[in-house]
Every structure is written in structure tokens, then in C-alpha cells.
Amino acid sequence: MPVALVALAICAFGIGTTEFVINGLQTGIAADLGVSVSRAGLLVAGFAAGIIVGAPVTAALGVRVRRRDVLLAAMALFTAANLAAALAPGYGTLMAARVLGGVSVGAFYGVGSVVAADLVPPDRRARAIALMFAGATAGTTLGVPAGTFLGQVVSWRATFGVLTVVGVLAFAAVAALVPAGRPGERPGLRAELAALRDGRVLTALLVTAAVFGAVTTTYAYIEPLLREVTGYSSGAVAVLLLVLGAGLFAGNLVGGRAADRALVPALATGFAVFAVVLAVTALTAHSRAAMAVMVFLFGAAGYALVPGAQLWVLTRAGNAPTLASATNISAFNVGVVGGSWLGGVTIDAGLGYASVAWDGAAIALAGLLLVLASAARDRHRRASTGAGAERADAVPCRG
């Protein structure tokens, strides 16, 4: 794999840590800034809002700019946002810093996925995307606990200070390792918008939302599920979250390889397997032995779908992938918000924490139906037009 992918993975590590470390810092932030813990929790939503809005907007603004320059701008904004968070005099400033950080994340992932796919031969694109996202997974599983520990021992401001340094290193890595490319040879905004209006691309975006909706219904409530239903102690839950993180990492890499071999079958099989895993999780939630295995399988099955979902959007967008890829990052977060909401509704209805896994299984089955229906439409279109098979190796324009 090209060394430039290492630079992208470093960026993703910092981003993955920044996005989720706030969950472990809310109590300290609330006490320091004189706000409620629930208000501090809105900093998570502010970051997500920045991603949802920022991804397509920044991609549209930078559609004719060299992709490395967009990545550098994203990491500069990411670094500035973390520095502003570390120095924030009040809640309003901290919220603004989180929103700006989310905007930088949307810009990075949207363009970074295209760059990663463009760095390798067509038959290795999903693996390249998976390697970039592996950095984010490492941030979630390693960076977040480390950042939480630092915030609790020293200060939440120290955590954001360290993330500022990570941002500087990531900026330097992109500048040194990612090829500059050539400006002005890609389709303009009109072509990008046309690709985004393609029904096949829109279906792929729905598939992405289904992936993260299915994951988040359970992931958002995994701690109370393991404690209140399975009966694990707080210490045991911490260990199991590391096991889950190992599953996320492994599934991401395995899913990349599977998607490179056969994209649509990998997605269809992945959704089917994930639905089964979630159903078994719901049925065995009271068993400590079973859940020790299921948390790993949950992470692996869920994140095995991630590189394939991103590649499907790039493939269907053809030679105008930048805006579609960025909008796909927004679709990720729409799935996160929707999955969290649905899980909360089920719990509030009195169905118990284990019910969130059934929610996820239902969403996974919906994703499977979307993939199968879209693939059937593609076959019908090819049969009716006499066209050749869809080119799964369509390479985004370089730059």
C-alpha cells in the first residue's frame, strides 16, 4: 500500500479520537464551564451537525481545487478547532469549536476516501479506504480511552491540547506524503451535482445510512446493555469495549478485502450476517459467556460493511465522485443520529436495553433489501439496454 495512506490514517486517528473523546470528558467540562452535564452532552450533537452540513458544502466549494489542498485545509481547520477548544473561555466558544471540528471532518473524509481509492489499482480500492478508516477505528479504541484518562487526571483542556499537536503532525504528514496531483482536470460542480442526483447514487447513500443506523442502535447503548442486562461490572465493560474495538478494526480490514473481490455480494452478505449477529445478540444478552463473543462479532460484522458502502458510492458516481463521497459522510451521520434516536424510543417504550439489537437487525435487513433491489434494477437495465456489466473498477479522476 502507498505510504500516503499512512498519512490519511494518521489524520483519521486524530479525527476519530476528537469525535468521540468528548463522551468521557462531559462531567469535567460541565463542572469547569458551569453548565449541566446534559448541556455538555450537546457538544456531541454540535460536532455531528458540523459533519452533516460541512461535508457536502466543503466538497462543493473545493471541487476544482487539488484534493491534497482540500485535505490540508481540512487538517488546518481541525487543528485550529482543537486549539480553540483547549483555550475556550466559555461554553459558546467550545460549541463553536466543536462545530468547526465537525466541518473539518466532513471535508477530510469526503475527499480522503476519493484520494485513498485513487492511490491504488482498481482491485484494491476498498482495502485502501479500509486502511484509512482503520485509523479512525484506532482513534476510537485507543485514542479515546487515552484522551479520557488524560482529561480525568489532568484536564479536559489538556486532551484537546494533545489533539492539537496530533493535528499539526497530521497536516505535516499530508503535506509530505500525499501526492499534490494536478488541478483543473476533473469535472466541475455541475457534473458533481448530476452524479449526486443519480438514483443509483442516492440508493447507495441510503445503504450507508442503513449501515450506521444498524450499528448505532446497539453501539450507542452498549454500556447499559452490558451492565444492566448482561450483569458485567464497570471494569469488565471497559475490557469488553476494547474487545469490541478489536472487532471493529478486524471487520473493517476484512470487509475491504471482500468488497474488492465482489462488491455487491460483499454488501448483501454483510448485511445478512450482521442481521443474524444482532438477532443473536438480543437473544443471548443475559449470558455473560455469549456476550463476550458477541461484542467482538458485533463490531466485526458491522464495520465489515463500511469500506464496501463507501466504495459503492464512489463506483456509482463514476468520474464525478467528490461531492457524492462527501455526502456519503453526511449519510454516515444521519444513520448515527437515526439509530441513536430509534434505540432511545425503544428503550423509553419499556422494551429494555436488549431491544436495541432487534432495532439494528431490522435496519440491517432493510439495508439488505436495498442492495438486492438495486442490484436487480441494474441487471434489468443492462438486459434492456444491452449494455455491459457495471464497471466496478471505474476510477475517480486523479488530482
Short mmCIF file of C-alpha atoms in Angstrom, two decimals:
data_model
loop_
_atom_site.label_atom_id
_atom_site.label_comp_id
_atom_site.label_asym_id
_atom_site.label_seq_id
_atom_site.Cartn_x
_atom_site.Cartn_y
_atom_site.Cartn_z
CA MET A 1 0.00 0.00 0.00
CA PRO A 2 1.28 3.54 -0.76
CA VAL A 3 2.85 5.43 2.13
CA ALA A 4 0.35 8.25 1.52
CA LEU A 5 -2.30 6.00 3.07
CA VAL A 6 -0.36 6.20 6.33
CA ALA A 7 -0.79 9.97 6.30
CA LEU A 8 -4.54 9.56 5.76
CA ALA A 9 -4.71 7.02 8.60
CA ILE A 10 -2.91 9.45 10.95
CA CYS A 11 -5.46 12.13 10.10
CA ALA A 12 -8.31 9.67 10.68
CA PHE A 13 -6.81 8.65 14.04
CA GLY A 14 -6.89 12.24 15.26
CA ILE A 15 -10.40 12.74 13.89
CA GLY A 16 -11.75 9.51 15.41
CA THR A 17 -10.32 10.45 18.80
CA THR A 18 -11.64 14.01 18.67
CA GLU A 19 -15.14 12.98 17.65
CA PHE A 20 -15.76 10.54 20.50
CA VAL A 21 -13.41 11.58 23.32
CA ILE A 22 -15.95 14.21 24.37
CA ASN A 23 -18.12 11.39 25.76
CA GLY A 24 -15.59 10.77 28.52
CA LEU A 25 -14.99 14.46 29.28
CA GLN A 26 -18.53 15.75 29.74
CA THR A 27 -18.51 15.77 33.55
CA GLY A 28 -15.27 17.74 33.74
CA ILE A 29 -16.39 20.18 31.06
CA ALA A 30 -19.74 20.75 32.79
CA ALA A 31 -18.04 21.47 36.13
CA ASP A 32 -15.39 23.74 34.63
CA LEU A 33 -17.73 25.81 32.45
CA GLY A 34 -20.67 25.88 34.85
CA VAL A 35 -23.19 24.08 32.66
CA SER A 36 -25.25 20.93 33.13
CA VAL A 37 -23.96 17.54 32.02
CA SER A 38 -26.86 17.30 29.57
CA ARG A 39 -25.83 20.61 28.01
CA ALA A 40 -22.25 19.41 27.79
CA GLY A 41 -23.62 16.35 26.00
CA LEU A 42 -24.90 18.60 23.22
CA LEU A 43 -21.26 19.08 22.19
CA VAL A 44 -21.59 15.64 20.57
CA ALA A 45 -24.53 16.84 18.50
CA GLY A 46 -22.68 20.02 17.55
CA PHE A 47 -19.82 18.00 16.12
CA ALA A 48 -22.21 15.75 14.19
CA ALA A 49 -24.06 18.77 12.81
CA GLY A 50 -20.77 20.17 11.54
CA ILE A 51 -20.09 16.91 9.72
CA ILE A 52 -23.55 16.61 8.18
CA VAL A 53 -23.58 20.16 6.86
CA GLY A 54 -19.88 20.61 6.25
CA ALA A 55 -19.14 17.52 4.17
CA PRO A 56 -21.12 18.36 1.02
CA VAL A 57 -20.64 22.13 1.33
CA THR A 58 -16.85 21.98 1.57
CA ALA A 59 -16.71 19.38 -1.20
CA ALA A 60 -18.76 21.64 -3.48
CA LEU A 61 -16.55 24.64 -2.72
CA GLY A 62 -13.39 22.67 -3.37
CA VAL A 63 -14.49 20.65 -6.39
CA ARG A 64 -11.95 22.35 -8.70
CA VAL A 65 -9.17 22.52 -6.10
CA ARG A 66 -6.45 19.92 -5.86
CA ARG A 67 -7.60 17.25 -3.45
CA ARG A 68 -4.42 17.41 -1.39
CA ASP A 69 -5.05 21.12 -0.85
CA VAL A 70 -8.55 20.32 0.42
CA LEU A 71 -7.07 17.77 2.83
CA LEU A 72 -4.51 20.31 4.06
CA ALA A 73 -7.23 22.90 4.58
CA ALA A 74 -9.34 20.35 6.46
CA MET A 75 -6.47 19.43 8.78
CA ALA A 76 -5.61 23.09 9.35
CA LEU A 77 -9.22 23.74 10.38
CA PHE A 78 -9.20 20.57 12.51
CA THR A 79 -6.07 21.77 14.33
CA ALA A 80 -7.45 25.27 14.83
CA ALA A 81 -10.73 23.88 16.16
CA ASN A 82 -8.97 21.74 18.76
CA LEU A 83 -6.76 24.65 19.80
CA ALA A 84 -9.87 26.82 20.19
CA ALA A 85 -11.48 24.06 22.27
CA ALA A 86 -8.44 23.82 24.54
CA LEU A 87 -8.49 27.59 25.13
CA ALA A 88 -12.27 28.08 25.15
CA PRO A 89 -13.27 30.66 27.77
CA GLY A 90 -16.89 29.51 27.82
CA TYR A 91 -19.44 27.04 26.55
CA GLY A 92 -20.36 29.03 23.44
CA THR A 93 -16.78 29.11 22.21
CA LEU A 94 -16.37 25.41 22.89
CA MET A 95 -19.55 24.61 20.96
CA ALA A 96 -18.37 26.73 18.01
CA ALA A 97 -15.03 24.89 18.08
CA ARG A 98 -16.82 21.54 18.02
CA VAL A 99 -18.98 22.55 15.05
CA LEU A 100 -15.89 23.74 13.15
CA GLY A 101 -14.15 20.48 14.01
CA GLY A 102 -17.09 18.61 12.52
CA VAL A 103 -16.87 20.65 9.33
CA SER A 104 -13.21 19.69 9.00
CA VAL A 105 -14.07 16.02 9.49
CA GLY A 106 -16.70 16.11 6.75
CA ALA A 107 -14.25 17.72 4.36
CA PHE A 108 -11.48 15.25 5.19
CA TYR A 109 -13.46 12.02 4.93
CA GLY A 110 -15.33 13.05 1.82
CA VAL A 111 -12.17 13.90 -0.13
CA GLY A 112 -9.89 11.46 1.72
CA SER A 113 -11.90 8.45 0.56
CA VAL A 114 -11.54 9.55 -3.06
CA VAL A 115 -7.80 10.14 -2.60
CA ALA A 116 -7.32 6.76 -0.94
CA ALA A 117 -9.14 4.97 -3.76
CA ASP A 118 -7.16 6.91 -6.33
CA LEU A 119 -3.80 5.90 -4.86
CA VAL A 120 -4.14 2.19 -5.65
CA PRO A 121 -5.11 -0.11 -8.55
CA PRO A 122 -8.87 -0.63 -9.08
CA ASP A 123 -8.88 -4.06 -7.41
CA ARG A 124 -7.51 -2.65 -4.13
CA ARG A 125 -9.67 0.43 -3.67
CA ALA A 126 -11.86 -0.90 -0.85
CA ARG A 127 -8.77 -2.05 1.06
CA ALA A 128 -7.25 1.41 0.69
CA ILE A 129 -10.43 3.01 2.06
CA ALA A 130 -10.47 0.44 4.86
CA LEU A 131 -6.90 1.33 5.82
CA MET A 132 -7.82 5.00 6.09
CA PHE A 133 -10.83 4.19 8.26
CA ALA A 134 -8.67 1.85 10.34
CA GLY A 135 -7.01 5.00 11.64
CA ALA A 136 -10.39 6.26 12.83
CA THR A 137 -11.11 2.89 14.44
CA ALA A 138 -7.77 3.05 16.26
CA GLY A 139 -8.71 6.52 17.44
CA THR A 140 -12.00 5.20 18.83
CA THR A 141 -10.48 2.18 20.56
CA LEU A 142 -7.11 3.59 21.69
CA GLY A 143 -7.18 7.36 21.38
CA VAL A 144 -10.49 7.85 23.17
CA PRO A 145 -9.54 5.88 26.34
CA ALA A 146 -6.15 7.63 26.42
CA GLY A 147 -7.75 11.04 25.93
CA THR A 148 -10.37 10.32 28.57
CA PHE A 149 -7.69 9.25 31.05
CA LEU A 150 -5.65 12.40 30.38
CA GLY A 151 -8.75 14.55 30.79
CA GLN A 152 -9.64 12.95 34.10
CA VAL A 153 -6.10 13.04 35.53
CA VAL A 154 -5.00 16.46 34.23
CA SER A 155 -7.77 18.44 32.48
CA TRP A 156 -10.12 18.17 29.54
CA ARG A 157 -8.20 21.12 28.09
CA ALA A 158 -5.02 19.03 28.11
CA THR A 159 -6.78 16.42 25.97
CA PHE A 160 -7.65 18.98 23.32
CA GLY A 161 -4.12 20.38 23.57
CA VAL A 162 -2.66 16.99 22.70
CA LEU A 163 -5.15 16.64 19.84
CA THR A 164 -3.92 20.00 18.54
CA VAL A 165 -0.42 18.53 18.35
CA VAL A 166 -1.83 15.46 16.57
CA GLY A 167 -3.44 17.82 14.07
CA VAL A 168 -0.10 19.51 13.37
CA LEU A 169 1.55 16.13 12.80
CA ALA A 170 -1.30 15.03 10.53
CA PHE A 171 -1.03 18.23 8.49
CA ALA A 172 2.70 17.66 8.07
CA ALA A 173 2.14 14.03 7.06
CA VAL A 174 -0.34 15.02 4.34
CA ALA A 175 1.97 17.75 3.05
CA ALA A 176 4.92 15.36 2.89
CA LEU A 177 3.34 12.10 1.75
CA VAL A 178 0.16 12.73 -0.25
CA PRO A 179 0.80 13.49 -3.95
CA ALA A 180 -0.11 17.03 -4.99
CA GLY A 181 -1.96 15.95 -8.14
CA ARG A 182 -2.89 18.27 -10.97
CA PRO A 183 -5.65 20.88 -10.76
CA GLY A 184 -8.29 21.60 -13.35
CA GLU A 185 -8.76 18.19 -14.93
CA ARG A 186 -11.81 16.96 -13.02
CA PRO A 187 -15.50 17.55 -13.70
CA GLY A 188 -16.93 20.78 -12.32
CA LEU A 189 -19.72 21.32 -9.82
CA ARG A 190 -22.46 20.73 -12.40
CA ALA A 191 -21.15 17.24 -13.16
CA GLU A 192 -20.76 16.50 -9.46
CA LEU A 193 -24.36 17.57 -8.78
CA ALA A 194 -25.58 15.46 -11.71
CA ALA A 195 -23.86 12.40 -10.23
CA LEU A 196 -25.42 13.14 -6.85
CA ARG A 197 -28.91 13.24 -8.41
CA ASP A 198 -28.42 9.79 -9.94
CA GLY A 199 -30.93 7.40 -8.36
CA ARG A 200 -28.27 4.70 -8.08
CA VAL A 201 -26.05 7.05 -6.06
CA LEU A 202 -28.96 8.06 -3.84
CA THR A 203 -29.68 4.38 -3.16
CA ALA A 204 -26.04 3.85 -2.20
CA LEU A 205 -26.31 6.78 0.23
CA LEU A 206 -29.35 5.12 1.83
CA VAL A 207 -27.33 1.92 2.17
CA THR A 208 -24.62 3.84 4.02
CA ALA A 209 -27.21 5.33 6.38
CA ALA A 210 -28.53 1.80 6.98
CA VAL A 211 -25.03 0.55 7.88
CA PHE A 212 -24.51 3.14 10.58
CA GLY A 213 -28.12 3.09 11.71
CA ALA A 214 -27.85 -0.65 12.33
CA VAL A 215 -24.54 -0.20 14.16
CA THR A 216 -25.56 2.75 16.31
CA THR A 217 -28.86 1.41 17.65
CA THR A 218 -26.80 -1.01 19.75
CA TYR A 219 -23.45 0.78 19.98
CA ALA A 220 -25.00 3.92 21.50
CA TYR A 221 -26.40 1.84 24.37
CA ILE A 222 -23.77 -0.89 24.66
CA GLU A 223 -22.60 0.17 28.14
CA PRO A 224 -26.02 -0.03 29.87
CA LEU A 225 -26.81 -3.18 27.90
CA LEU A 226 -23.70 -4.94 29.21
CA ARG A 227 -24.18 -3.66 32.76
CA GLU A 228 -27.94 -3.78 33.31
CA VAL A 229 -28.87 -6.80 31.18
CA THR A 230 -25.75 -8.96 30.99
CA GLY A 231 -24.59 -8.08 34.51
CA TYR A 232 -20.98 -7.12 33.86
CA SER A 233 -19.10 -4.82 36.22
CA SER A 234 -17.76 -1.43 35.10
CA GLY A 235 -14.24 -2.85 34.84
CA ALA A 236 -15.41 -5.77 32.75
CA VAL A 237 -17.34 -3.44 30.45
CA ALA A 238 -14.16 -1.44 29.84
CA VAL A 239 -12.38 -4.62 28.78
CA LEU A 240 -15.27 -5.68 26.55
CA LEU A 241 -15.23 -2.30 24.83
CA LEU A 242 -11.61 -2.99 23.88
CA VAL A 243 -12.74 -6.38 22.53
CA LEU A 244 -15.45 -4.60 20.56
CA GLY A 245 -12.83 -2.20 19.22
CA ALA A 246 -10.72 -5.13 18.05
CA GLY A 247 -13.78 -6.40 16.21
CA LEU A 248 -14.30 -3.02 14.54
CA PHE A 249 -10.69 -2.98 13.37
CA ALA A 250 -10.69 -6.56 12.09
CA GLY A 251 -14.07 -6.27 10.38
CA ASN A 252 -13.06 -3.08 8.62
CA LEU A 253 -9.98 -4.71 7.05
CA VAL A 254 -11.73 -7.99 6.17
CA GLY A 255 -14.66 -6.08 4.68
CA GLY A 256 -12.28 -4.11 2.48
CA ARG A 257 -10.83 -7.28 1.01
CA ALA A 258 -14.27 -8.79 0.46
CA ALA A 259 -15.56 -5.65 -1.27
CA ASP A 260 -12.55 -5.61 -3.61
CA ARG A 261 -13.31 -9.19 -4.68
CA ALA A 262 -17.06 -8.76 -5.26
CA LEU A 263 -18.66 -5.52 -4.10
CA VAL A 264 -22.40 -6.20 -4.26
CA PRO A 265 -22.19 -9.78 -2.91
CA ALA A 266 -19.98 -8.49 -0.08
CA LEU A 267 -22.57 -5.88 0.87
CA ALA A 268 -25.51 -8.28 0.62
CA THR A 269 -23.74 -10.99 2.62
CA GLY A 270 -22.50 -8.44 5.12
CA PHE A 271 -25.99 -7.11 5.86
CA ALA A 272 -27.38 -10.65 6.20
CA VAL A 273 -24.61 -11.70 8.59
CA PHE A 274 -24.96 -8.50 10.61
CA ALA A 275 -28.71 -9.01 10.98
CA VAL A 276 -28.09 -12.52 12.32
CA VAL A 277 -25.39 -11.28 14.70
CA LEU A 278 -27.71 -8.59 16.06
CA ALA A 279 -30.57 -11.07 16.49
CA VAL A 280 -28.31 -13.48 18.38
CA THR A 281 -27.07 -10.57 20.49
CA ALA A 282 -30.65 -9.77 21.50
CA LEU A 283 -31.40 -13.41 22.30
CA THR A 284 -28.22 -14.01 24.35
CA ALA A 285 -27.94 -10.64 26.09
CA HIS A 286 -28.40 -12.25 29.53
CA SER A 287 -25.44 -14.62 29.06
CA ARG A 288 -22.02 -13.29 30.04
CA ALA A 289 -20.21 -16.03 28.13
CA ALA A 290 -22.21 -15.45 24.96
CA MET A 291 -21.89 -11.67 25.09
CA ALA A 292 -18.12 -11.88 25.50
CA VAL A 293 -18.13 -13.37 21.99
CA MET A 294 -20.98 -11.32 20.57
CA VAL A 295 -19.41 -7.94 21.26
CA PHE A 296 -16.48 -8.89 19.03
CA LEU A 297 -18.75 -10.29 16.32
CA PHE A 298 -20.96 -7.20 16.54
CA GLY A 299 -18.00 -4.90 15.88
CA ALA A 300 -16.57 -7.11 13.14
CA ALA A 301 -19.86 -7.64 11.28
CA GLY A 302 -20.89 -4.00 11.50
CA TYR A 303 -17.64 -2.44 10.33
CA ALA A 304 -17.10 -5.05 7.61
CA LEU A 305 -19.77 -3.10 5.73
CA VAL A 306 -18.07 0.31 5.97
CA PRO A 307 -15.45 0.18 3.16
CA GLY A 308 -17.89 -1.50 0.76
CA ALA A 309 -20.56 1.14 1.41
CA GLN A 310 -18.10 3.94 0.72
CA LEU A 311 -16.75 2.23 -2.40
CA TRP A 312 -20.25 1.62 -3.77
CA VAL A 313 -20.94 5.35 -3.72
CA LEU A 314 -17.62 6.10 -5.45
CA THR A 315 -18.25 3.44 -8.08
CA ARG A 316 -21.74 4.65 -8.87
CA ALA A 317 -20.67 8.28 -9.05
CA GLY A 318 -18.18 7.37 -11.80
CA ASN A 319 -15.85 10.20 -12.76
CA ALA A 320 -17.52 12.79 -10.52
CA PRO A 321 -17.15 11.21 -7.07
CA THR A 322 -16.10 14.09 -4.80
CA LEU A 323 -19.50 15.52 -3.84
CA ALA A 324 -21.11 12.06 -3.66
CA SER A 325 -18.33 10.82 -1.37
CA ALA A 326 -18.68 13.86 0.88
CA THR A 327 -22.46 13.47 1.02
CA ASN A 328 -21.87 9.84 1.97
CA ILE A 329 -20.11 11.08 5.11
CA SER A 330 -23.27 13.04 5.91
CA ALA A 331 -25.24 9.82 5.34
CA PHE A 332 -22.99 8.10 7.89
CA ASN A 333 -24.01 10.64 10.49
CA VAL A 334 -27.67 10.60 9.51
CA GLY A 335 -27.53 6.89 10.28
CA VAL A 336 -25.83 7.60 13.61
CA VAL A 337 -28.47 10.12 14.63
CA GLY A 338 -31.35 7.97 13.40
CA GLY A 339 -30.01 4.83 15.05
CA SER A 340 -29.48 6.57 18.38
CA TRP A 341 -32.98 8.02 18.22
CA LEU A 342 -34.64 4.70 17.37
CA GLY A 343 -32.79 2.89 20.15
CA GLY A 344 -33.87 5.55 22.63
CA VAL A 345 -37.50 5.29 21.52
CA THR A 346 -37.45 1.53 22.02
CA ILE A 347 -35.90 1.81 25.47
CA ASP A 348 -38.31 4.56 26.53
CA ALA A 349 -41.18 2.33 25.40
CA GLY A 350 -40.18 -0.11 28.14
CA LEU A 351 -38.84 -2.85 25.87
CA GLY A 352 -35.47 -2.99 27.61
CA TYR A 353 -31.89 -2.42 26.54
CA ALA A 354 -31.67 -5.71 24.61
CA SER A 355 -34.40 -4.46 22.28
CA VAL A 356 -31.96 -2.10 20.56
CA ALA A 357 -30.29 -5.10 18.93
CA TRP A 358 -33.63 -6.03 17.34
CA ASP A 359 -33.86 -2.47 16.03
CA GLY A 360 -30.43 -2.88 14.46
CA ALA A 361 -31.35 -6.23 12.94
CA ALA A 362 -34.42 -4.67 11.31
CA ILE A 363 -32.32 -1.85 9.84
CA ALA A 364 -29.73 -4.35 8.59
CA LEU A 365 -32.46 -6.31 6.83
CA ALA A 366 -33.72 -3.08 5.26
CA GLY A 367 -30.17 -2.44 4.03
CA LEU A 368 -30.04 -5.94 2.56
CA LEU A 369 -33.29 -5.33 0.68
CA LEU A 370 -31.94 -2.03 -0.67
CA VAL A 371 -28.82 -3.73 -2.00
CA LEU A 372 -30.73 -6.62 -3.57
CA ALA A 373 -33.35 -4.33 -5.13
CA SER A 374 -30.70 -2.00 -6.53
CA ALA A 375 -28.69 -4.89 -7.95
CA ALA A 376 -31.84 -6.30 -9.57
CA ARG A 377 -32.58 -2.92 -11.18
CA ASP A 378 -29.03 -2.80 -12.52
CA ARG A 379 -29.42 -6.26 -14.08
CA HIS A 380 -32.75 -5.26 -15.62
CA ARG A 381 -31.25 -2.05 -17.02
CA ARG A 382 -28.33 -3.91 -18.57
CA ALA A 383 -30.65 -6.52 -20.06
CA SER A 384 -32.98 -3.91 -21.54
CA THR A 385 -30.21 -1.75 -23.00
CA GLY A 386 -27.81 -4.50 -23.95
CA ALA A 387 -25.07 -2.69 -22.04
CA GLY A 388 -22.16 -4.43 -20.49
CA ALA A 389 -21.81 -5.11 -16.83
CA GLU A 390 -21.49 -2.16 -14.50
CA ARG A 391 -17.88 -1.16 -14.22
CA ALA A 392 -16.93 -1.79 -10.62
CA ASP A 393 -13.46 -0.57 -11.48
CA ALA A 394 -14.44 2.94 -12.52
CA VAL A 395 -11.55 5.03 -11.26
CA PRO A 396 -12.19 8.56 -9.98
CA CYS A 397 -10.36 11.30 -11.85
CA ARG A 398 -6.90 11.91 -10.48
CA GLY A 399 -5.94 15.08 -8.72
#
